[in-house]
Each structure stands twice: as structure tokens, then as C-alpha cells.
Coordinates of C-alpha atoms in Angstrom, one line a residue:
M22 CA 27.8 5.3 24.1
S23 CA 28.4 6.6 20.7
E24 CA 25.3 8.9 19.4
R25 CA 25.3 6.9 16.1
S26 CA 24.3 3.6 17.9
V27 CA 21.2 5.0 19.8
I28 CA 17.7 4.8 18.5
H29 CA 16.2 8.0 17.6
F30 CA 12.5 8.8 17.2
I31 CA 11.1 10.8 14.3
K32 CA 7.8 12.7 14.1
P33 CA 7.4 13.1 10.3
C34 CA 4.7 15.7 10.4
R35 CA 5.4 18.7 12.6
D36 CA 5.4 22.7 12.6
P37 CA 7.9 24.0 10.3
V38 CA 9.8 25.8 12.9
E39 CA 10.3 22.5 15.0
D40 CA 13.7 21.1 14.9
H41 CA 12.8 17.6 16.0
R42 CA 9.7 16.9 18.1
I43 CA 11.0 15.0 21.5
L44 CA 9.2 11.8 22.3
T45 CA 8.9 11.5 26.2
P46 CA 6.7 9.7 28.5
Q47 CA 5.1 12.8 29.4
Y48 CA 4.3 13.5 25.7
A49 CA 2.6 10.1 25.4
M50 CA 0.5 10.9 28.4
G51 CA -0.7 14.1 27.0
M52 CA -1.6 12.4 23.7
L53 CA -3.5 9.7 25.7
V54 CA -5.5 12.4 27.4
Q55 CA -6.4 13.6 24.0
G56 CA -7.6 10.3 22.8
H57 CA -4.4 9.5 21.0
I58 CA -2.0 6.5 21.3
V59 CA 1.7 7.0 20.4
K60 CA 2.5 4.3 17.8
I61 CA 6.2 3.9 16.7
G62 CA 7.1 2.1 13.6
L63 CA 10.4 0.3 13.9
D64 CA 12.5 0.1 10.6
N65 CA 14.8 -2.2 9.3
C66 CA 18.0 -0.9 11.1
T67 CA 16.4 -1.1 14.5
L68 CA 15.0 -4.7 13.9
Q69 CA 18.6 -5.8 12.9
R70 CA 19.8 -4.3 16.3
M71 CA 17.3 -6.4 18.0
E72 CA 18.6 -9.5 16.0
E73 CA 21.8 -9.0 18.0
L74 CA 20.2 -9.3 21.4
P75 CA 20.7 -12.8 23.1
A76 CA 17.4 -14.7 24.1
N77 CA 16.9 -13.3 27.6
P78 CA 18.7 -9.7 27.1
S79 CA 19.5 -7.4 29.9
R80 CA 19.1 -3.7 30.0
A81 CA 23.1 -3.6 29.6
A82 CA 22.6 -5.8 26.3
A83 CA 19.9 -3.4 25.1
E84 CA 22.2 -0.6 25.8
A85 CA 24.9 -2.2 23.9
V86 CA 23.0 -2.4 20.7
G87 CA 21.6 1.3 20.9
L88 CA 18.0 0.5 22.1
L89 CA 18.1 1.5 25.7
P90 CA 16.0 4.8 24.9
L91 CA 13.4 2.6 23.8
V92 CA 13.3 0.3 26.7
E93 CA 13.3 3.4 28.9
F94 CA 10.4 4.8 27.1
L95 CA 8.3 1.6 27.2
E96 CA 8.8 1.2 30.7
R97 CA 7.4 4.6 31.7
A98 CA 5.2 5.7 28.7
P99 CA 1.2 4.9 28.9
G100 CA -0.6 4.0 25.9
V101 CA 2.1 2.9 23.3
A102 CA 1.8 0.9 20.2
L103 CA 4.8 -0.8 18.3
T104 CA 5.1 -2.2 15.0
A105 CA 7.9 -4.2 13.3
M106 CA 7.3 -2.5 9.8
G107 CA 11.0 -2.8 8.9
T108 CA 10.2 -6.5 7.9
H109 CA 8.5 -5.0 4.8
E110 CA 12.0 -4.1 3.6
M111 CA 13.4 -7.4 4.2
P112 CA 14.0 -10.5 1.6
E113 CA 11.5 -13.3 2.9
N114 CA 14.4 -15.4 4.3
R115 CA 15.0 -12.7 6.7
V116 CA 11.7 -12.0 8.1
A117 CA 11.2 -15.0 10.5
K118 CA 14.6 -14.0 12.3
A119 CA 13.6 -10.4 12.6
K120 CA 10.0 -11.3 13.9
R121 CA 11.6 -13.4 16.5
A122 CA 14.1 -10.9 17.5
Y123 CA 11.3 -8.3 17.9
E124 CA 8.9 -10.5 19.8
N125 CA 11.9 -11.6 22.0
F126 CA 12.6 -7.9 22.8
C127 CA 9.1 -7.3 23.6
A128 CA 8.5 -10.2 25.8
T129 CA 11.4 -9.0 27.8
F130 CA 11.2 -5.3 28.0
W131 CA 7.7 -4.7 27.4
P132 CA 6.0 -7.9 28.9
S133 CA 2.5 -6.3 29.5
H134 CA 2.0 -5.8 25.6
R135 CA -0.9 -7.5 23.6
D136 CA -1.2 -7.8 19.8
D137 CA -3.7 -5.4 18.2
V138 CA -6.9 -7.5 17.4
E139 CA -6.6 -6.2 13.9
A140 CA -2.7 -6.7 13.7
S141 CA -1.6 -8.0 10.4
H142 CA 1.7 -9.9 9.7
R143 CA 3.8 -10.1 6.7
E144 CA 3.7 -13.5 4.8
F145 CA 7.1 -15.0 3.9
D146 CA 8.7 -18.0 2.7
E147 CA 11.5 -18.9 5.1
A148 CA 13.0 -21.3 2.5
S149 CA 13.4 -18.6 0.1
T150 CA 16.8 -17.8 -1.3
D151 CA 16.3 -14.3 -2.5
R152 CA 19.0 -12.0 -1.2
W153 CA 17.2 -8.9 -2.0
V154 CA 13.6 -7.7 -2.4
E155 CA 12.7 -7.5 -6.2
F156 CA 10.6 -4.4 -6.7
T157 CA 8.6 -5.9 -10.0
E158 CA 7.8 -9.0 -7.9
L159 CA 5.9 -7.4 -5.0
G160 CA 2.0 -7.3 -5.0
D161 CA 0.0 -4.7 -6.7
G162 CA -0.7 -2.8 -3.4
A163 CA 3.1 -2.7 -2.5
R164 CA 4.0 -1.4 -5.9
C165 CA 1.5 1.0 -5.8
T166 CA 2.6 2.3 -2.5
Y167 CA 6.3 2.3 -3.0
G168 CA 6.3 3.0 -6.6
L169 CA 6.5 6.8 -6.6
A170 CA 9.7 7.0 -4.3
Y171 CA 11.3 4.0 -6.2
V172 CA 10.7 5.6 -9.6
A173 CA 12.0 8.9 -8.3
L174 CA 15.2 7.4 -6.9
L175 CA 15.8 5.1 -10.2
Q176 CA 15.5 8.1 -12.4
M177 CA 17.9 9.9 -10.4
Q178 CA 20.3 7.1 -11.0
N179 CA 19.4 6.9 -14.7
I180 CA 19.6 10.5 -15.6
R181 CA 23.2 11.0 -14.0
R182 CA 24.3 7.9 -16.0
T183 CA 22.6 8.3 -19.3
Y184 CA 23.1 12.1 -19.6
P185 CA 26.4 12.9 -18.1
S186 CA 26.9 15.8 -20.3
L187 CA 24.0 17.6 -19.2
S188 CA 24.4 20.6 -16.7
P189 CA 23.3 20.1 -13.1
E190 CA 20.3 22.5 -13.8
E191 CA 19.5 20.4 -17.0
K192 CA 19.7 17.0 -15.1
F193 CA 17.4 18.4 -12.6
E194 CA 15.1 19.8 -15.1
A195 CA 14.9 16.5 -16.9
Y196 CA 14.0 14.8 -13.6
L197 CA 11.1 17.0 -12.9
H198 CA 9.6 17.0 -16.4
S199 CA 10.3 13.1 -16.6
M200 CA 8.4 12.4 -13.2
A201 CA 5.5 14.6 -14.3
G202 CA 5.4 12.7 -17.8
M203 CA 5.8 9.1 -16.7
L204 CA 3.7 9.2 -13.4
D205 CA 1.7 12.6 -13.6
L206 CA 2.8 13.0 -10.0
V207 CA 5.6 14.8 -8.6
S208 CA 6.5 14.3 -4.6
A209 CA 8.0 17.5 -3.1
F210 CA 10.2 15.3 -0.8
E211 CA 11.7 13.4 -3.7
L212 CA 12.1 16.7 -5.6
E213 CA 14.2 18.1 -2.7
I214 CA 16.5 15.0 -2.9
A215 CA 16.9 15.4 -6.6
K216 CA 18.0 18.9 -6.0
Y217 CA 20.9 17.5 -4.0
A218 CA 21.5 14.5 -6.1
F219 CA 22.2 16.8 -9.2
W220 CA 24.1 19.5 -7.3
D221 CA 27.8 19.1 -8.5
A222 CA 29.8 21.5 -6.2
S223 CA 33.6 21.5 -6.0
H224 CA 35.5 20.7 -2.6
V225 CA 36.3 24.2 -2.4
E226 CA 32.7 25.3 -2.6
I227 CA 31.5 22.6 -0.2
D228 CA 34.1 23.6 2.4
R229 CA 32.7 27.2 2.4
L230 CA 29.2 26.0 3.3
P231 CA 27.8 25.8 6.8
G232 CA 28.6 22.5 8.6
R233 CA 24.8 21.5 8.8
V234 CA 24.3 21.8 5.0
R235 CA 27.5 19.7 4.4
R236 CA 26.2 17.2 6.6
R237 CA 22.6 17.0 5.2
R238 CA 24.2 16.7 1.7
A239 CA 26.6 13.7 2.8
D240 CA 23.4 12.1 4.5
I241 CA 21.2 12.4 1.7
K242 CA 23.9 11.1 -0.7
E243 CA 24.6 8.2 1.5
N244 CA 20.9 7.1 2.1
F245 CA 19.3 8.1 -1.3
T246 CA 21.5 9.4 -4.1
K247 CA 24.9 7.7 -4.1
Q248 CA 25.8 6.7 -7.7
Q249 CA 25.8 3.0 -8.0
S250 CA 27.9 0.6 -10.5
T251 CA 25.5 -2.1 -11.7
V252 CA 21.7 -2.3 -12.6
S253 CA 21.1 -4.5 -9.6
K254 CA 22.8 -2.1 -7.3
C255 CA 20.8 0.9 -8.8
K256 CA 17.6 -1.3 -8.1
R257 CA 18.6 -2.2 -4.5
A258 CA 19.5 1.3 -3.6
A259 CA 16.4 2.7 -5.0
F260 CA 14.3 0.2 -3.1
N261 CA 16.1 0.9 0.2
G262 CA 15.7 4.7 0.0
A263 CA 12.1 4.4 -1.2
M264 CA 11.4 2.2 2.1
D265 CA 12.8 5.1 4.0
L266 CA 10.5 7.6 2.4
Y267 CA 7.5 5.4 3.0
W268 CA 8.0 5.0 6.6
L269 CA 7.8 8.8 6.8
S270 CA 4.8 9.2 4.4
G271 CA 3.0 6.2 5.4
A272 CA 3.2 7.5 9.1
N273 CA 1.6 10.8 7.9
L274 CA -1.0 9.0 5.6
L275 CA -2.4 6.9 8.6
E276 CA -3.1 9.9 10.7
D277 CA -4.9 11.6 7.5
L278 CA -7.1 8.7 7.1
G279 CA -7.8 8.5 10.9
V280 CA -7.1 4.9 11.0
P281 CA -7.6 3.9 14.8
I282 CA -6.4 1.3 17.0
K283 CA -8.9 -1.0 19.0
T284 CA -7.9 -1.6 22.6
D285 CA -9.8 -3.2 25.6
V286 CA -11.0 0.3 26.6
G287 CA -12.0 1.4 23.2
E288 CA -10.6 2.9 20.0
F289 CA -7.8 5.5 19.8
A290 CA -6.7 7.8 17.1
L291 CA -2.7 7.2 16.4
D292 CA 0.0 9.6 16.7
N293 CA 2.6 8.2 14.5
W294 CA 6.4 8.1 14.9
V295 CA 9.3 6.2 13.3
G296 CA 11.9 4.5 15.5
T297 CA 15.2 4.2 13.7
N298 CA 19.0 3.5 14.6
D299 CA 19.7 5.3 11.3
L300 CA 21.4 8.6 12.4
K301 CA 21.7 9.8 8.9
L302 CA 17.9 9.6 8.3
Y303 CA 17.1 11.2 11.6
R304 CA 19.4 14.4 10.6
I305 CA 17.8 14.3 7.0
C306 CA 14.5 14.4 8.9
R307 CA 15.7 17.4 11.1
D308 CA 15.7 19.6 7.9
L309 CA 13.1 17.9 5.4
H310 CA 9.7 17.0 6.7
S311 CA 6.0 17.2 6.1
T312 CA 3.9 20.1 7.9
P313 CA 0.2 20.3 8.4
H314 CA -1.9 22.3 6.2
E315 CA -5.6 22.8 5.9
G316 CA -6.5 19.6 8.0
S317 CA -4.0 17.3 6.3
K318 CA -0.7 16.0 7.4
T319 CA 0.7 15.2 4.0
M320 CA -0.2 18.1 1.7
R321 CA 2.9 20.4 2.4
F322 CA 6.6 19.9 2.5
A323 CA 9.0 22.1 4.7
C324 CA 12.8 22.1 4.2
S325 CA 15.7 24.1 5.3
R326 CA 17.0 26.7 2.8
E327 CA 20.0 28.4 4.2
S328 CA 20.9 31.8 3.0
A329 CA 24.4 30.3 1.8
L330 CA 22.5 28.1 -0.5
G331 CA 20.5 31.1 -1.8
T332 CA 23.5 32.7 -3.1
L333 CA 24.4 29.9 -5.5
R334 CA 23.1 30.0 -8.9
Y335 CA 22.4 26.2 -9.2
W336 CA 19.8 26.5 -6.2
R337 CA 18.3 29.8 -7.3
N338 CA 17.6 28.0 -10.7
V339 CA 16.2 24.7 -9.4
D340 CA 14.1 26.3 -6.8
R341 CA 12.5 28.6 -9.6
M342 CA 12.0 25.6 -11.6
S343 CA 10.5 23.5 -9.3
K344 CA 8.2 26.4 -7.9
N345 CA 6.9 27.4 -11.3
V346 CA 6.1 23.7 -12.3
M347 CA 4.4 22.9 -8.9
L348 CA 2.4 26.1 -9.0
Y349 CA 1.3 25.3 -12.6
R350 CA 0.2 21.8 -11.7
N351 CA -1.6 23.1 -8.6
A352 CA -3.4 25.7 -10.9
S353 CA -4.1 23.2 -13.3
G354 CA -5.8 20.7 -10.9
Y355 CA -5.0 17.1 -10.3
R356 CA -6.4 14.1 -12.1
S357 CA -7.4 11.2 -10.4
L358 CA -4.7 8.5 -10.7
D359 CA -6.7 5.5 -9.0
S360 CA -7.0 3.8 -12.2
T361 CA -3.6 4.7 -13.8
L362 CA -0.9 5.0 -11.1
L363 CA 0.0 1.2 -10.8
S364 CA 0.3 0.9 -14.8
N365 CA 2.2 4.1 -14.8
V366 CA 4.7 2.9 -12.1
D367 CA 5.2 -0.6 -13.8
A368 CA 5.8 0.9 -17.2
A369 CA 8.3 3.5 -15.8
V370 CA 10.2 0.9 -13.9
K371 CA 10.4 -1.2 -17.0
H372 CA 11.8 1.8 -19.0
L373 CA 14.4 3.0 -16.5
E374 CA 15.7 -0.6 -16.0
R375 CA 16.0 -0.9 -19.8
E376 CA 17.6 2.4 -19.8
L377 CA 20.2 1.5 -17.2
R378 CA 21.1 -1.6 -18.7
K379 CA 22.2 0.3 -21.8
V380 CA 25.0 2.0 -19.8
L381 CA 25.7 -0.3 -16.9
N382 CA 26.5 -4.0 -16.1
E383 CA 23.6 -6.1 -14.8

């Protein structure tokens, strides 16, 4: 089977030297002995694969849609939890189908499973005619949760469309300072994506780079920074990218908060993973991920920076700018955003959509 179609498992937070942590039944057993249950959050791509399965799927059917590794893991691994988190990325009229497909998969290949007693389910209107999720119509909690990444990706679209005459370094500088100004919050993960978004290299320069760098650049463009032609497409692309980023950051946050899972034999801490059939996201996370620091799963960011990039003026400049600003913000201390983040997100989204309408069709 083509590697592109197979589900992959991402551990969003791991040591800087780890390429990818490998999820095995033996790993799950080791975590269980330590009082942790492996929890896999399945994204939109994987839920769509489940929708392709028939009512009573065989192992061959699961293999055909790239889900056999998940089937085999569930058959052999003890102490596992699954969640269909990808439904939060879907418009309401698609949720019911995805939910049925997920339950069909679990009933067939994981018949011993039981719902967590505190499990929550997304509310939806199956009669809705909306084709896409509209960020501004989400609830306060969702806008606050997804808002940082959504604003960041929308601003990358806006800067390239609104200020085409700026140099790549100037575009990155505009992004960096505008995020600090609009939200008083700068995420290192989105900052790294912005460096790729504004990197304007010739075909000759790209061809001289190591294959892993070329692939990473192409994957980031496809998943997060591909330039869109209308305001609606900009918004959809920003939301889809924001959800990818949330699957990663949200998994870390749950571990930081120590959110447990209740079972018949007691409470267990969670060891969070993301399951996805999006090979691009898997490859991106090989080189961009969180790393533990001072007891936190979310405070430090690790990324690959090959020597070939260090020889390029653009990369030297943007790395220097981002380092200086982040060190300054850290030394200055951070203000609480509890009472301002949501209003800042809403104001930023309104501003960016207005700016994009000036230069793009609806």
C-alpha cells in the first residue's frame, strides 16, 4: 500500500533529538504500568477515511483506506483511548456522518471499548446547509482556543496580498510585530511557519537545498501558507490550518493540565497522540514540535535548522529578528490575557477580513 494512504501517529511533545516517537503496543503497556493511558485523537482526514468503510468492514477494507495500523494497534495494545476530535473541524451537516462512521469502526475493530463517563459530544444541526465552518460564528470558547493560530494564518495571507512590494524579511518583520500588537501573543510554532510563508527563493536556490528542506517547505505551503485567491478561501485555509495546529497544541495542553480519564479501575493520566492520514502533517511534525521544559509540555519549541539554511541571508535575518523579539518579550514579562484574548482575537479577525476584502474578491 502507498505510504501516503496509511494512518500515522504523532507525539506532539517529545525530546528535541527524537525524529518521531513510535507508537507500539509495547509502548502503551509501558505507559499503563506508569499510570498513563495512551489517547489518540483522530483528525478530520482519518474520520473521512472511516466514512469510506462499509457497514461491516473487514480488515481488508480497513487496509484499503489506510487504517490497518490503527486496527492492529487497537487489537494488541492495552489501556487505549480514542477521540473523534476531527468533528470539530467539520460543518454541522457532516458531523452525523462522521460520528456514525467512527462508531461503526469502533464497533467492528474495537468491540470491547466503552465511552468515557465524562465523554462530551459536539452539538450539531444535521439540517444545516453551511458548507464550511465560519470562525466568527463559533462559540466564545472555540474562538479563544483556535483564535491565535487562525489570526496568524490569516495575517500571513493578508501581508502577502496587501504588501507585495515589501522584501521577504520586511514581510516577516511586519508579521512578527503585528501579532504582538494585535494579540499581545506570539506563538513560536506559527512564527516558524511564517518564516516559510515569506521565504521567496528561486527554483535554482530551492534545487540546491537538501531534500528534507525542500519537502518541508512544500508541505508547510500546502497545509498552512498556500496563497488563496478569494477572502472565503483565505478564511477556509486559515481555519483548516488552525485546526491542525490545535490538534498538536491541544494534546500538549491536556497533559500540562493533568486532565485524567476515569475508568472502572480508577483514574489514569493521559499520554496524548494525534492520529492522521495526512502524511504532510506527519512530515512537518518530524521537524517542528514541542519539547518539555521545566515541567511543561508546551513552553518550548524545537525545529530543524539545517546548515544549508544558515548560509542564506533571509534565514539568518528572520532567525535573528524572532530571537531578539522573543527574548525581549520574555525579559519584559507576560501580562495575563484572560480578560482580553477573546476581544483581541475578534478585533483582529474583523480587521484582517476587512483588509483582505480590499485586495481580493469575496
